Coordinates of C-alpha atoms in Angstrom, one line a residue:
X1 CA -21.2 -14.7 -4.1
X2 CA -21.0 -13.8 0.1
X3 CA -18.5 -11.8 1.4
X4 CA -18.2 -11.9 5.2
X5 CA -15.7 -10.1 7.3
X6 CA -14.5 -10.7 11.0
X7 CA -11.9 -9.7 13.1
X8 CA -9.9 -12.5 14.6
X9 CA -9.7 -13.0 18.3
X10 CA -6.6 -13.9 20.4
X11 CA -3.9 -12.7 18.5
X12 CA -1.4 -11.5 21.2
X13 CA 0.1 -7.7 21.5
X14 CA 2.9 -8.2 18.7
X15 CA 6.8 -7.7 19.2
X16 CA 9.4 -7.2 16.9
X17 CA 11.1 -10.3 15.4
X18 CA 7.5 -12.2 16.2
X19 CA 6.5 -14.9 13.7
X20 CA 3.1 -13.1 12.3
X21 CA 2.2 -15.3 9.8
X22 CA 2.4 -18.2 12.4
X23 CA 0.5 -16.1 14.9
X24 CA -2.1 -15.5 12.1
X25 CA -2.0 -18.9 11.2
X26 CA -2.9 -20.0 14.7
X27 CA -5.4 -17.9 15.2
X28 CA -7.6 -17.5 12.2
X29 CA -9.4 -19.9 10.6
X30 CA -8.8 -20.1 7.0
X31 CA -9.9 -21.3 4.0
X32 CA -8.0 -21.4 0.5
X33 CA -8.9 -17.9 -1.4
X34 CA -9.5 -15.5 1.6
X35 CA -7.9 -12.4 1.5
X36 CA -6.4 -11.3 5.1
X37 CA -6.1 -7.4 6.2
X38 CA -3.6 -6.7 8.2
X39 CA -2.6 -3.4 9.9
X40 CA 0.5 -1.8 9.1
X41 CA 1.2 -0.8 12.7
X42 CA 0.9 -4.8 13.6
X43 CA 3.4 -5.5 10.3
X44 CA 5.9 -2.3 11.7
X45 CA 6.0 -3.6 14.8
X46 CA 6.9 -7.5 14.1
X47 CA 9.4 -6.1 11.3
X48 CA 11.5 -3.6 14.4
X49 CA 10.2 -0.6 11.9
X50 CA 10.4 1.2 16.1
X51 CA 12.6 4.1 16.4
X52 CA 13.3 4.9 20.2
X53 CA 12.2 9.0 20.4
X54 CA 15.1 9.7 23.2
X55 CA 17.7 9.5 20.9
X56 CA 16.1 11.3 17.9
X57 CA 12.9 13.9 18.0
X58 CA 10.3 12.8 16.2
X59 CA 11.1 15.6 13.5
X60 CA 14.3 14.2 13.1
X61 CA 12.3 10.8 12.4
X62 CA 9.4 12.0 10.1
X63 CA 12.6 14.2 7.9
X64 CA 14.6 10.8 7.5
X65 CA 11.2 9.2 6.3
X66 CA 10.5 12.0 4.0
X67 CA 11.5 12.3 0.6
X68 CA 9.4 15.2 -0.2
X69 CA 7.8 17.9 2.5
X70 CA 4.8 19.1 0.6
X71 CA 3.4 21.5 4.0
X72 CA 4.4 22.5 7.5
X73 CA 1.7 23.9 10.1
X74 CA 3.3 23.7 13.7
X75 CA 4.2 20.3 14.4
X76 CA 2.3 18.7 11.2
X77 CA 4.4 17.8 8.4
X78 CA 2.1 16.8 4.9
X79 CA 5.2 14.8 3.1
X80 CA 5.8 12.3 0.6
X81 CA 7.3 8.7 1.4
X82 CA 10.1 6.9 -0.7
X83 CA 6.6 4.7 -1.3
X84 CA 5.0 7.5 -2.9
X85 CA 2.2 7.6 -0.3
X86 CA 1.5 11.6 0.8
X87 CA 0.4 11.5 4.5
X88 CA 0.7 13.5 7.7
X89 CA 4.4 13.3 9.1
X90 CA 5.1 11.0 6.7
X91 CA 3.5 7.9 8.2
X92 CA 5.4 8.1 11.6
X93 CA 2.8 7.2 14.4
X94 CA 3.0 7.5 18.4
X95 CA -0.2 5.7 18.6
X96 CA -0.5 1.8 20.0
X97 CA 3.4 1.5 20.5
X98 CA 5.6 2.0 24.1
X99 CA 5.7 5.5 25.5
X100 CA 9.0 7.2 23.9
X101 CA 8.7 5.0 20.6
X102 CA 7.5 5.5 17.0
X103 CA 6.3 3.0 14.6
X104 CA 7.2 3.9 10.8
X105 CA 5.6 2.4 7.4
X106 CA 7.2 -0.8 6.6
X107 CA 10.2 -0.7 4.0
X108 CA 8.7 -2.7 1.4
X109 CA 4.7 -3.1 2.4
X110 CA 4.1 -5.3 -1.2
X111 CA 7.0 -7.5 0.0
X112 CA 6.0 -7.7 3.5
X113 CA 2.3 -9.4 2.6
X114 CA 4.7 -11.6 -0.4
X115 CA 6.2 -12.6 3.2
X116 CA 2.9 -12.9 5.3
X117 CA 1.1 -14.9 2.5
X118 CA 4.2 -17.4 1.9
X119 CA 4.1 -17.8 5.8
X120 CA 0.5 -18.5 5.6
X121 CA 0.3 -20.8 3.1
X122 CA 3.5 -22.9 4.6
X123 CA 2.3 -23.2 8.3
X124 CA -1.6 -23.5 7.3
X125 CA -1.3 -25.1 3.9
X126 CA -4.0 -22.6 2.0
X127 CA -3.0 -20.1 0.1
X128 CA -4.6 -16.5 0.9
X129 CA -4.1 -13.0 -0.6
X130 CA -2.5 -10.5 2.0
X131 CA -3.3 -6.6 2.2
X132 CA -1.3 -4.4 4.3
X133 CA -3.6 -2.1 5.6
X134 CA -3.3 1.4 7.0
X135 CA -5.6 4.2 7.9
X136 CA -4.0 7.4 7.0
X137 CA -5.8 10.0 5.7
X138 CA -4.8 11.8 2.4
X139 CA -4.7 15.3 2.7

């Protein structure tokens, strides 16, 4: 058995309402059975999972994400998600979006690669497996 790995090139900067799994589909070359990573932040972003941070802090944002704060050390919250997922501030990043917006976790992340794999498999005709990926650290 071989595993390889790559990173596809050309997929564009991705906007909310975008059709990923087309954009994926056009862009990678795939073969039935390959399994396809994709980064939350990409999946938050084409799902509108943006909250604009001049109408709400970013406290406000990482409280209404949290269903559980665990720890509080300045501006770092350690808190529990309605997924179950302990992270810091709850999964509510700054990082690779618009100045003044937030991405958070996706609603449903299982349902979101259900979505991403059906869109796969009816624009390129193979079926993959999808994994919604994110690199958060566990405290």
């Amino acid at each position: 058995m071989r595993l390889e790995i790559f990173g596809v090139e050309g997929v564009p900067e991705i906007h909310p309402g975008d059709d990923l799994a087309g954009i994926i589909a056009g862009t990678a070359a795939l073969q039935g059975g390959d399994v396809v990573v994709v980064t939350q932040k990409v999946v938050s972003k084409a799902e509108n999972r943006l909250v604009r941070l001049d109408t709400t802090s970013k406290a406000a944002v990482i409280e209404a994400e949290s269903v559980r704060v665990l720890r509080r050390r300045g501006e770092m919250v350690i808190s529990e998600t309605r997924h179950g997922f302990v992270c810091a501030n709850a999964g509510v990043d700054l990082s690779n979006v618009d100045d003044g917006w937030a991405a958070l976790l996706p609603v449903d992340p299982d349902r979101s690669a259900r979505r991403l794999r059906d869109g796969i498999r009816a624009r390129a005709g193979v079926d993959v497996a999808v994994i919604i990926s994110d690199t958060f650290g566990r405290p």
